[in-house]
PDB file of C-alpha atoms in Angstrom:
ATOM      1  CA  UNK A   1     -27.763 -11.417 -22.911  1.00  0.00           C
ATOM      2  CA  UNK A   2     -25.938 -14.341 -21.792  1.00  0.00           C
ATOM      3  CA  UNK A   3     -24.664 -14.170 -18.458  1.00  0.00           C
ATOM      4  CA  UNK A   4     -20.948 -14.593 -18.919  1.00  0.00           C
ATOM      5  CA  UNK A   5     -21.038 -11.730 -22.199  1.00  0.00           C
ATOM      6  CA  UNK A   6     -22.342  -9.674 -19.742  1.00  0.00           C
ATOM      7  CA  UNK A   7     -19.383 -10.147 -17.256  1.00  0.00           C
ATOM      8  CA  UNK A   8     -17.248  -9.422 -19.605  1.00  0.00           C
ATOM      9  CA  UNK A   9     -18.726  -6.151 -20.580  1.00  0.00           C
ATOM     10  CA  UNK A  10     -18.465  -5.247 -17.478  1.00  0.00           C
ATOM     11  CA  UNK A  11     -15.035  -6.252 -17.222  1.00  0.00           C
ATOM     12  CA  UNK A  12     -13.906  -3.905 -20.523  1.00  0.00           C
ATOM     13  CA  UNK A  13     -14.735  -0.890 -18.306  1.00  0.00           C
ATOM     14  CA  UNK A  14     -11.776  -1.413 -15.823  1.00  0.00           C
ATOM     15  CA  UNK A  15      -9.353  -2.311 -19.064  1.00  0.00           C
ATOM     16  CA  UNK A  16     -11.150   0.599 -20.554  1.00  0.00           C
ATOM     17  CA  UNK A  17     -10.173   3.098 -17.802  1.00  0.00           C
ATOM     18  CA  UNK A  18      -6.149   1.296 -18.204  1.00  0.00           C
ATOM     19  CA  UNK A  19      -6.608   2.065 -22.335  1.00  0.00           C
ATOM     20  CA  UNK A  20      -7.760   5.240 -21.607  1.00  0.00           C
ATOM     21  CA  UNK A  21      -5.073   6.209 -19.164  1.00  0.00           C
ATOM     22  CA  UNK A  22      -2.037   5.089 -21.888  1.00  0.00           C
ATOM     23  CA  UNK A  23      -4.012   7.561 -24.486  1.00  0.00           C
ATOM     24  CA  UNK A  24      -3.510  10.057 -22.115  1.00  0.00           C
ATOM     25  CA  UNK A  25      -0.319   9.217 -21.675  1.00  0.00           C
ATOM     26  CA  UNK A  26       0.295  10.117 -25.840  1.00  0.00           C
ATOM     27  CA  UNK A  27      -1.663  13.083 -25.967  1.00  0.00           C
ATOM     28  CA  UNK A  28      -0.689  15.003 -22.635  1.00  0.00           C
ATOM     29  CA  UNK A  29       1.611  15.632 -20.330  1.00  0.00           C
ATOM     30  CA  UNK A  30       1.084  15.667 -17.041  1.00  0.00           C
ATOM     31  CA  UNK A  31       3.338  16.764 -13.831  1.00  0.00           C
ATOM     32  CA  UNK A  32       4.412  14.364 -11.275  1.00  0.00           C
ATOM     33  CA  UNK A  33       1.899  16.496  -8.992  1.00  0.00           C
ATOM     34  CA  UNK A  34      -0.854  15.939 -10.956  1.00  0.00           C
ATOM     35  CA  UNK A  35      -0.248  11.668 -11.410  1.00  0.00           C
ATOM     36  CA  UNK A  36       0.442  11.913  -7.509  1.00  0.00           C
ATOM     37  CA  UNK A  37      -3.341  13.447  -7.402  1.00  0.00           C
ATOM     38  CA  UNK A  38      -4.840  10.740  -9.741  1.00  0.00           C
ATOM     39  CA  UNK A  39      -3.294   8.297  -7.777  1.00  0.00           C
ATOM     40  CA  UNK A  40      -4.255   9.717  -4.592  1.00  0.00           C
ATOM     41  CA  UNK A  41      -8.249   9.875  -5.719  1.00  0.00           C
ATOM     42  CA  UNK A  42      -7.719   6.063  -7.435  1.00  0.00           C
ATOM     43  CA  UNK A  43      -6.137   4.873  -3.961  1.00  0.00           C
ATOM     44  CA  UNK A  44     -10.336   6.573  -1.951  1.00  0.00           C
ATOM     45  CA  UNK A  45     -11.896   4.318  -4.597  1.00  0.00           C
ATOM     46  CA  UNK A  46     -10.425   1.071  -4.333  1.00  0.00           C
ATOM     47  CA  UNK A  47     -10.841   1.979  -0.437  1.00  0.00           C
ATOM     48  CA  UNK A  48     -14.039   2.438  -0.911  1.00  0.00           C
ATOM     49  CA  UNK A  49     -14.925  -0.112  -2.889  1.00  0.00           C
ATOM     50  CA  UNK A  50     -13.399  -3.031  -0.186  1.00  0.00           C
ATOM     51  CA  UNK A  51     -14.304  -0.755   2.957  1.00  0.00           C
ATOM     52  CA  UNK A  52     -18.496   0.292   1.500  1.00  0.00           C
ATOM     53  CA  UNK A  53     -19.696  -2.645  -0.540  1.00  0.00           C
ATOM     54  CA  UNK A  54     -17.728  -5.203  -0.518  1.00  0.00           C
ATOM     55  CA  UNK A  55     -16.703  -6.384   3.469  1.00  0.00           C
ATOM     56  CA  UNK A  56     -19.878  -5.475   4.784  1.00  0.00           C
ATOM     57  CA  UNK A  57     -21.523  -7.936   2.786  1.00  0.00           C
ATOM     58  CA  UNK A  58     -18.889 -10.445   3.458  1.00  0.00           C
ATOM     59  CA  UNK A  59     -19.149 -10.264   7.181  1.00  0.00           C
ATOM     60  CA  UNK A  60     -22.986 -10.919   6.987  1.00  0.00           C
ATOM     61  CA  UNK A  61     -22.521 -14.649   6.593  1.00  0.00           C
ATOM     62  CA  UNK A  62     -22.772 -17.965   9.324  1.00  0.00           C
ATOM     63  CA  UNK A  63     -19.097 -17.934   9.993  1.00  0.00           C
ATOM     64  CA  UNK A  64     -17.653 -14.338   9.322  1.00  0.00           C
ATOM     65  CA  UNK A  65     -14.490 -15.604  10.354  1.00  0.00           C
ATOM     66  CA  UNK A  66     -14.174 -17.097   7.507  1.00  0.00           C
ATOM     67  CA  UNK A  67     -14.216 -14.014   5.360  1.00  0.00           C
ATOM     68  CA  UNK A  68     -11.761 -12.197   7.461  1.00  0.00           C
ATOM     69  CA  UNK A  69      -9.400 -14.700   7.712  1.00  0.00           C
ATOM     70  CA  UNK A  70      -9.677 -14.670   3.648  1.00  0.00           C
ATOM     71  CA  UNK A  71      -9.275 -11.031   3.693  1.00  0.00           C
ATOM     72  CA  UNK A  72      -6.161 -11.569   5.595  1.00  0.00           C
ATOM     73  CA  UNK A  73      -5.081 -14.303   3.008  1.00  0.00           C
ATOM     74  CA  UNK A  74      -5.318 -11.806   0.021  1.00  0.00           C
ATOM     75  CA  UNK A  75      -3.557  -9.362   1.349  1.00  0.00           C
ATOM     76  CA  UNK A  76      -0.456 -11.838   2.104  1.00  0.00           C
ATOM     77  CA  UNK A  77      -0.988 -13.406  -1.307  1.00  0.00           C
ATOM     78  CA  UNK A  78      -0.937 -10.096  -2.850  1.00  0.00           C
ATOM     79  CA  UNK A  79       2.766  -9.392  -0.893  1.00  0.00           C
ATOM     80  CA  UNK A  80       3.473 -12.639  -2.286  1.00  0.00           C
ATOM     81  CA  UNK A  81       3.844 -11.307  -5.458  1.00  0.00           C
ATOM     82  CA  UNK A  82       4.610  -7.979  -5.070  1.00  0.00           C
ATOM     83  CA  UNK A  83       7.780  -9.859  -3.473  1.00  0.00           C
ATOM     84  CA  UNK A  84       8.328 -11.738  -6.474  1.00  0.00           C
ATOM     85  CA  UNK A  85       8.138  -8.715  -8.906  1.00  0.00           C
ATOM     86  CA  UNK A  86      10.930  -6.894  -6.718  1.00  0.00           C
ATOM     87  CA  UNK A  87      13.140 -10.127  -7.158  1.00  0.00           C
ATOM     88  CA  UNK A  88      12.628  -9.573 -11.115  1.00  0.00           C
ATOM     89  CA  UNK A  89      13.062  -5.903 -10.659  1.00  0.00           C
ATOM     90  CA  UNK A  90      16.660  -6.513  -8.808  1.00  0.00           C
ATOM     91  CA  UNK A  91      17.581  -8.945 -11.820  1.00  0.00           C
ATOM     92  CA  UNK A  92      16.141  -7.144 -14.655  1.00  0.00           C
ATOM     93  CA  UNK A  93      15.444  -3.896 -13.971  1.00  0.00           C
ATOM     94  CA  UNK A  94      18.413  -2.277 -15.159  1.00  0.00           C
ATOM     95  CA  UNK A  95      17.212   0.515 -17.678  1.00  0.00           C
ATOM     96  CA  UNK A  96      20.159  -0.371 -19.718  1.00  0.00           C
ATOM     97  CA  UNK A  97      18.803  -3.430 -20.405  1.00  0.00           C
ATOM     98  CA  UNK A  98      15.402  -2.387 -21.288  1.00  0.00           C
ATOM     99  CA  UNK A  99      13.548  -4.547 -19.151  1.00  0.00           C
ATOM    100  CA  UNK A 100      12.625  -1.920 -16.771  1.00  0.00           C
ATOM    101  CA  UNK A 101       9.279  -0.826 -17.934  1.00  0.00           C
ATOM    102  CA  UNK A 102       8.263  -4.709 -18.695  1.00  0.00           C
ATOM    103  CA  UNK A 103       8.668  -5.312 -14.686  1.00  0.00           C
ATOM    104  CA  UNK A 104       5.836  -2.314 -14.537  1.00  0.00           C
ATOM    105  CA  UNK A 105       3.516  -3.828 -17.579  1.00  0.00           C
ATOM    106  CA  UNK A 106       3.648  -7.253 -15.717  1.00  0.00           C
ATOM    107  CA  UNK A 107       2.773  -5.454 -12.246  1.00  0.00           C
ATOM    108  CA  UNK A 108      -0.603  -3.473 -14.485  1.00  0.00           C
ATOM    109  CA  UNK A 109      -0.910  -7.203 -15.979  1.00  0.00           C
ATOM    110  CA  UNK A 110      -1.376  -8.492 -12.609  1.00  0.00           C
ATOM    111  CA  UNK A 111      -3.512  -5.222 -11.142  1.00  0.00           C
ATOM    112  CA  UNK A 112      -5.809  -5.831 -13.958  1.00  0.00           C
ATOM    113  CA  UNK A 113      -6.261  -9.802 -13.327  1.00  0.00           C
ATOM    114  CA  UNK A 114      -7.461  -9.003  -9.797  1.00  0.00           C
ATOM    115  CA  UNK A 115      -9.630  -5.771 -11.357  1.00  0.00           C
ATOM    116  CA  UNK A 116     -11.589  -8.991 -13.598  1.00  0.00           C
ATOM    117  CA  UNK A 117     -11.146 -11.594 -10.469  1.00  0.00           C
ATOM    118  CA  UNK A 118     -13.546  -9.121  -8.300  1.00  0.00           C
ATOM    119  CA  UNK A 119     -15.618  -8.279 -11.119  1.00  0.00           C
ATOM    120  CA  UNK A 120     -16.279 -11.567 -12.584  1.00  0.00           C
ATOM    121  CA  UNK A 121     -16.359 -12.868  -8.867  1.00  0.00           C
ATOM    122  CA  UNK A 122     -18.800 -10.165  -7.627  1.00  0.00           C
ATOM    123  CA  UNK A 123     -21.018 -10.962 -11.056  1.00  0.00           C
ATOM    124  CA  UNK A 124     -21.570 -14.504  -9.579  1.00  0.00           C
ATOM    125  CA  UNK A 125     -22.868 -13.586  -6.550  1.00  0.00           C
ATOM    126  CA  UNK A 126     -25.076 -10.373  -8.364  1.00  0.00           C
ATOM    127  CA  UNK A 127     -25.080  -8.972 -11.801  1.00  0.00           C
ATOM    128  CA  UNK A 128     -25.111  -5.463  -9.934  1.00  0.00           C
ATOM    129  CA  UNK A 129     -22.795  -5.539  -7.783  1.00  0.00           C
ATOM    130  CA  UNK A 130     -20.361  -6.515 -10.896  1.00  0.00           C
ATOM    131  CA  UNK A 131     -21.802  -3.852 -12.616  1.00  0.00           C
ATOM    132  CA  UNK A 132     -21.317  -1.210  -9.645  1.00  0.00           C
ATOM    133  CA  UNK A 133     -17.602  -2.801  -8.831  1.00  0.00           C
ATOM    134  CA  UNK A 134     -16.586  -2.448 -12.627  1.00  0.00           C
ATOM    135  CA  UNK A 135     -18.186   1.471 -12.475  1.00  0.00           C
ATOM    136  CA  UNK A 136     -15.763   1.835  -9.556  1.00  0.00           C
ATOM    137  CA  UNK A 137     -12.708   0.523 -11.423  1.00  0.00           C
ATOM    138  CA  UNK A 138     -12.873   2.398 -14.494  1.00  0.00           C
ATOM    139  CA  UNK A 139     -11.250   5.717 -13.165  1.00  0.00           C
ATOM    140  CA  UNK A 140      -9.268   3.759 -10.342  1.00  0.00           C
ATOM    141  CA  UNK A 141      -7.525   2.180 -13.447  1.00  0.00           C
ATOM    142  CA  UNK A 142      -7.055   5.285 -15.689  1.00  0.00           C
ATOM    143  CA  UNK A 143      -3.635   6.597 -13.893  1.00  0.00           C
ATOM    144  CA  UNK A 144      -1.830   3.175 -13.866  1.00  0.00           C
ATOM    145  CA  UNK A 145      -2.242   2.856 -17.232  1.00  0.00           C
ATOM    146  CA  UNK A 146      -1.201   6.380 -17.654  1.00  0.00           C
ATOM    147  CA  UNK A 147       1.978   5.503 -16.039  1.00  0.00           C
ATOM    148  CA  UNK A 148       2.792   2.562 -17.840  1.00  0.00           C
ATOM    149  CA  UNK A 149       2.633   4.037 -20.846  1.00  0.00           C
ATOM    150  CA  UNK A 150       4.440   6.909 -19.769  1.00  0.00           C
ATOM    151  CA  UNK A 151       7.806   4.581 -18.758  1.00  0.00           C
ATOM    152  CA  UNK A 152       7.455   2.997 -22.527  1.00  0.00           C
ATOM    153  CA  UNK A 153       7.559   6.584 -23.870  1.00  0.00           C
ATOM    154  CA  UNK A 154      10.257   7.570 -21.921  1.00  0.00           C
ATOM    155  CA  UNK A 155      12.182   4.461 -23.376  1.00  0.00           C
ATOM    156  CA  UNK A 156      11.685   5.269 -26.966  1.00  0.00           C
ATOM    157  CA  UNK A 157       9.058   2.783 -27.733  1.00  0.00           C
ATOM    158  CA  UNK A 158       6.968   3.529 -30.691  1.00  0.00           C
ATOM    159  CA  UNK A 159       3.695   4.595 -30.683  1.00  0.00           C
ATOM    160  CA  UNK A 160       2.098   1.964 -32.414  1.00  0.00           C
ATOM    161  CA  UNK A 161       3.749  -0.751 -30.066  1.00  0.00           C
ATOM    162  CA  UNK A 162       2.755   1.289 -27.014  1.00  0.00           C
ATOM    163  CA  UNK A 163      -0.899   1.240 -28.135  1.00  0.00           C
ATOM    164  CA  UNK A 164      -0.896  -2.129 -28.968  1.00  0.00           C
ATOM    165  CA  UNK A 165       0.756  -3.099 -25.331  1.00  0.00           C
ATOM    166  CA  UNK A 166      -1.890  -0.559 -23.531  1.00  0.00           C
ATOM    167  CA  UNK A 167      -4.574  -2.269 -25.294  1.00  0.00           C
ATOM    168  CA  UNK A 168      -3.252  -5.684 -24.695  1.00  0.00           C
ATOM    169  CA  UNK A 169      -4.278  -4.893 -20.637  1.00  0.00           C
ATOM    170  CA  UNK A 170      -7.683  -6.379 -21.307  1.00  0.00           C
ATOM    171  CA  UNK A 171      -6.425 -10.176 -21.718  1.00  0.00           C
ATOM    172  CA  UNK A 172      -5.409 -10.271 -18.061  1.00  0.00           C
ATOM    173  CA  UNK A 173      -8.624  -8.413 -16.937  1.00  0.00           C
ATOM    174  CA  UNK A 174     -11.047 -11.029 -19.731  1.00  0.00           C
ATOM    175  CA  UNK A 175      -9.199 -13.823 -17.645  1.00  0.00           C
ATOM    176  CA  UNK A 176      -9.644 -12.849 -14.259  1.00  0.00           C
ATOM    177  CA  UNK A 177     -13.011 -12.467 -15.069  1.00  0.00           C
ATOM    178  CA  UNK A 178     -13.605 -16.084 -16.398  1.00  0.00           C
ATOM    179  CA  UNK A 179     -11.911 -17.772 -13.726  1.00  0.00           C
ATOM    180  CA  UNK A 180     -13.762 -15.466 -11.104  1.00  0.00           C
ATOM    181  CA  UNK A 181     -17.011 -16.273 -12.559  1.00  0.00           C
ATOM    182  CA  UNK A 182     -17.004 -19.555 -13.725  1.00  0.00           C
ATOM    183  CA  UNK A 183     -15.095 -21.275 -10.060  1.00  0.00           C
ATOM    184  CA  UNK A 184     -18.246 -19.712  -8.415  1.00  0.00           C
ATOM    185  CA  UNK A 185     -21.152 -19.398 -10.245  1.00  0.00           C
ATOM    186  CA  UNK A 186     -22.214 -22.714  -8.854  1.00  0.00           C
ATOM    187  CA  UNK A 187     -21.222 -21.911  -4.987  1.00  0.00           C
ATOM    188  CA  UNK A 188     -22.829 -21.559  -1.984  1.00  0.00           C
ATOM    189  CA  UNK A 189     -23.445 -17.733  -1.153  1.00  0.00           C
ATOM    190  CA  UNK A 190     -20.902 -17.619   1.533  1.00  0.00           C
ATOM    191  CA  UNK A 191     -18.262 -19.047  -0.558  1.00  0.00           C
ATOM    192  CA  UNK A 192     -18.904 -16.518  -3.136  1.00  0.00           C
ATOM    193  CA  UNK A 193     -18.766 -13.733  -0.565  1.00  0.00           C
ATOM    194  CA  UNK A 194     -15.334 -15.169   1.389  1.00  0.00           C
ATOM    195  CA  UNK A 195     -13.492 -15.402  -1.979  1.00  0.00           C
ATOM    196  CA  UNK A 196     -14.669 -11.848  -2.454  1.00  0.00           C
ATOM    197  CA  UNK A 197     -13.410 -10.569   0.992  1.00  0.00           C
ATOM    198  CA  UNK A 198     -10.119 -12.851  -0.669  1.00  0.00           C
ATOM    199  CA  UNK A 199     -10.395 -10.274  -3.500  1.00  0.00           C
ATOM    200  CA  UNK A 200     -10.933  -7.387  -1.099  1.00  0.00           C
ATOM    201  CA  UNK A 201      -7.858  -8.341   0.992  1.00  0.00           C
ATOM    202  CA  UNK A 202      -5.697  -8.041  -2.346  1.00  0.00           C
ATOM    203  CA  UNK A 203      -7.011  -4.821  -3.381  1.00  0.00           C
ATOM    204  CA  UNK A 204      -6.785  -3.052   0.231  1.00  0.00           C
ATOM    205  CA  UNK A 205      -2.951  -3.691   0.048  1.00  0.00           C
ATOM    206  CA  UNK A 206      -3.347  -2.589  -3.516  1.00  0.00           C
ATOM    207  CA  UNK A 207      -4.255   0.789  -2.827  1.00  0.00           C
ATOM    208  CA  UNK A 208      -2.246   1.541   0.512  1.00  0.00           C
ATOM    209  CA  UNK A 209       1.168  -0.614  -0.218  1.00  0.00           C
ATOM    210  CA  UNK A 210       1.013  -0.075  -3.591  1.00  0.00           C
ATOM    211  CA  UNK A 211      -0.682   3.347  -5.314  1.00  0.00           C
ATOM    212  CA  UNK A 212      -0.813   5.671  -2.178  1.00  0.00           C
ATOM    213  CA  UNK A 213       3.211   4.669  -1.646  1.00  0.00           C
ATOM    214  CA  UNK A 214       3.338   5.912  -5.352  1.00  0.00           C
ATOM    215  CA  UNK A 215       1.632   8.704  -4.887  1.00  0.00           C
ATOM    216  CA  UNK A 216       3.157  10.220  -1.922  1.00  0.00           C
ATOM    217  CA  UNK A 217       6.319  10.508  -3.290  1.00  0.00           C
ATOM    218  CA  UNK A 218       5.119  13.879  -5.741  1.00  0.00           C
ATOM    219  CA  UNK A 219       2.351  14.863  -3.581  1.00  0.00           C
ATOM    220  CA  UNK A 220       0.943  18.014  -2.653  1.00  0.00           C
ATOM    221  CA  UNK A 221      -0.368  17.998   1.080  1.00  0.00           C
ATOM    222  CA  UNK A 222      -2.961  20.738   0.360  1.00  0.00           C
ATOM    223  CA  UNK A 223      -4.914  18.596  -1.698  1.00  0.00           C
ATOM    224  CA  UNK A 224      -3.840  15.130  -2.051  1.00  0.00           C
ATOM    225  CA  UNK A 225      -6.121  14.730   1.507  1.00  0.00           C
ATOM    226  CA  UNK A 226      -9.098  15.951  -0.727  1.00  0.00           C
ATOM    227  CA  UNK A 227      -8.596  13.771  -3.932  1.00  0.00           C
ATOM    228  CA  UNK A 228      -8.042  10.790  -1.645  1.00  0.00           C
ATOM    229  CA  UNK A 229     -11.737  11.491  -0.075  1.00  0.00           C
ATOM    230  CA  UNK A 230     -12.996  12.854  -3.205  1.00  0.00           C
ATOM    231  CA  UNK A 231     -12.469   9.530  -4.578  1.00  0.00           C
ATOM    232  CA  UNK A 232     -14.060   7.340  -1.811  1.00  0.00           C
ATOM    233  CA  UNK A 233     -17.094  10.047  -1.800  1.00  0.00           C
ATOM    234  CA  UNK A 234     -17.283   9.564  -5.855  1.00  0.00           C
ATOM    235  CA  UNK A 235     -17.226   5.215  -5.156  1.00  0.00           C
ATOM    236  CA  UNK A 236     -19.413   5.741  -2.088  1.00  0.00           C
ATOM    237  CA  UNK A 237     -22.225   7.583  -4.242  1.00  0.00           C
ATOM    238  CA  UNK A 238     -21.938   5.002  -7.046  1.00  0.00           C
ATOM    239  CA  UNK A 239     -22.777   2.748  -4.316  1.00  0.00           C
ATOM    240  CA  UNK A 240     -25.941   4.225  -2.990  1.00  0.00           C
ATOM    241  CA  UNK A 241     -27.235   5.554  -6.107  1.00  0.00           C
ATOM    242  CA  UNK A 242     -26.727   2.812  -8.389  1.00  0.00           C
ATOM    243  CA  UNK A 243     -26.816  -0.043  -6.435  1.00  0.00           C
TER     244      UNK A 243
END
């Protein structure tokens, strides 16, 4: 199979998990506690995923410098926007208005971009480690989407529409992807692995500014410890099984 198809499958898994959290979403309902869980395990995997394959690998080059300083980068750029989504929130956030639960489908939108960035920059340096990075994303993805869909629920948006919007998720991810993949398929090997560590930067303040910050504010302290290992023990064997 051609090289690109086969980033892109890998990519549907991550905008799988997001489809498969917004079905969720319409079928049952879950407590605050039991998102704040989900969230908590998500938050161990994307951990995992930066902290057990990816920044090990990055550091192995000439100049490993370069990689941190790139790791660095990605988690400013990723403030960057977070920043700019708060300045949309204080204009248009007003659930009177309705625009409320777009700000959170353009925040998922942007999630989902970096999910196919990594992936489709990962599959240019090795089809496996794509493969294993996508694996990892899939249930890391499944409570945002959950709670996306939720907020449309709660604000009386059909069901057909919210399908439709939950399964629109995958354009983002498809893009990041290309872009990932085709910028470097022609790089050096360190170049490949400091825009990864670029990724990895992004997705670290992902998971602690973003989900765990989300998740702590329903969480139960007797086990929100053990989903939040749980889920870097479930990425971590992925990782040394598969890989």
């Amino acid at each position: 199979m051609n090289d690109y198809l086969l980033v892109l499958l890998y990519t549907a898994m991550p905008a799988a998990g997001n489809f498969l959290g917004g079905v969720l979403a319409e079928v049952i309902r879950f407590s605050d506690r039991t998102l704040s869980l989900a969230l908590h395990a998500a938050t161990g995997i994307l951990l995992a995923v930066v902290g057990i394959e990816i920044m090990p690998k990055a550091i192995e080059i000439a100049r490993p410098w370069l990689s941190i300083l790139a790791f660095a980068l990605g988690g400013v750029a990723y403030v960057g926007m977070e920043k700019g989504l708060d300045a949309l929130k204080d204009r248009y956030g007003d659930d009177k208005k309705g625009t409320g639960g777009w700000i959170i489908y353009m925040g998922t939108a942007l999630d989902l971009f970096s999910d196919g960035l990594m992936v489709g920059s990962a599959s240019a340096l090795s089809g496996s480690l794509g493969l294993l990075l996508a694996l990892g994303q899939f249930p890391a993805d499944v409570p945002e989407g959950f709670a996306t869909i939720a907020t449309f629920k709660k604000k009386g948006y059909s069901r057909k529409k919210r399908l439709l919007l939950s399964a629109a998720f995958a354009i983002p991810a498809f893009v990041g992807a290309t872009i990932g993949f085709w910028l470097l398929r022609n790089s050096e090997e360190q170049y490949k692995l400091t825009f990864l560590a670029f990724v990895a930067g992004m997705f670290f303040t992902i998971a602690v500014e973003g989900m765990l910050t989300e998740a702590n504010k329903y969480y139960d302290k007797s086990w929100a410890a053990v989903a939040l290992v749980g889920g870097f023990i479930l990425f971590t064997f992925l990782s040394v099984y598969l890989n």
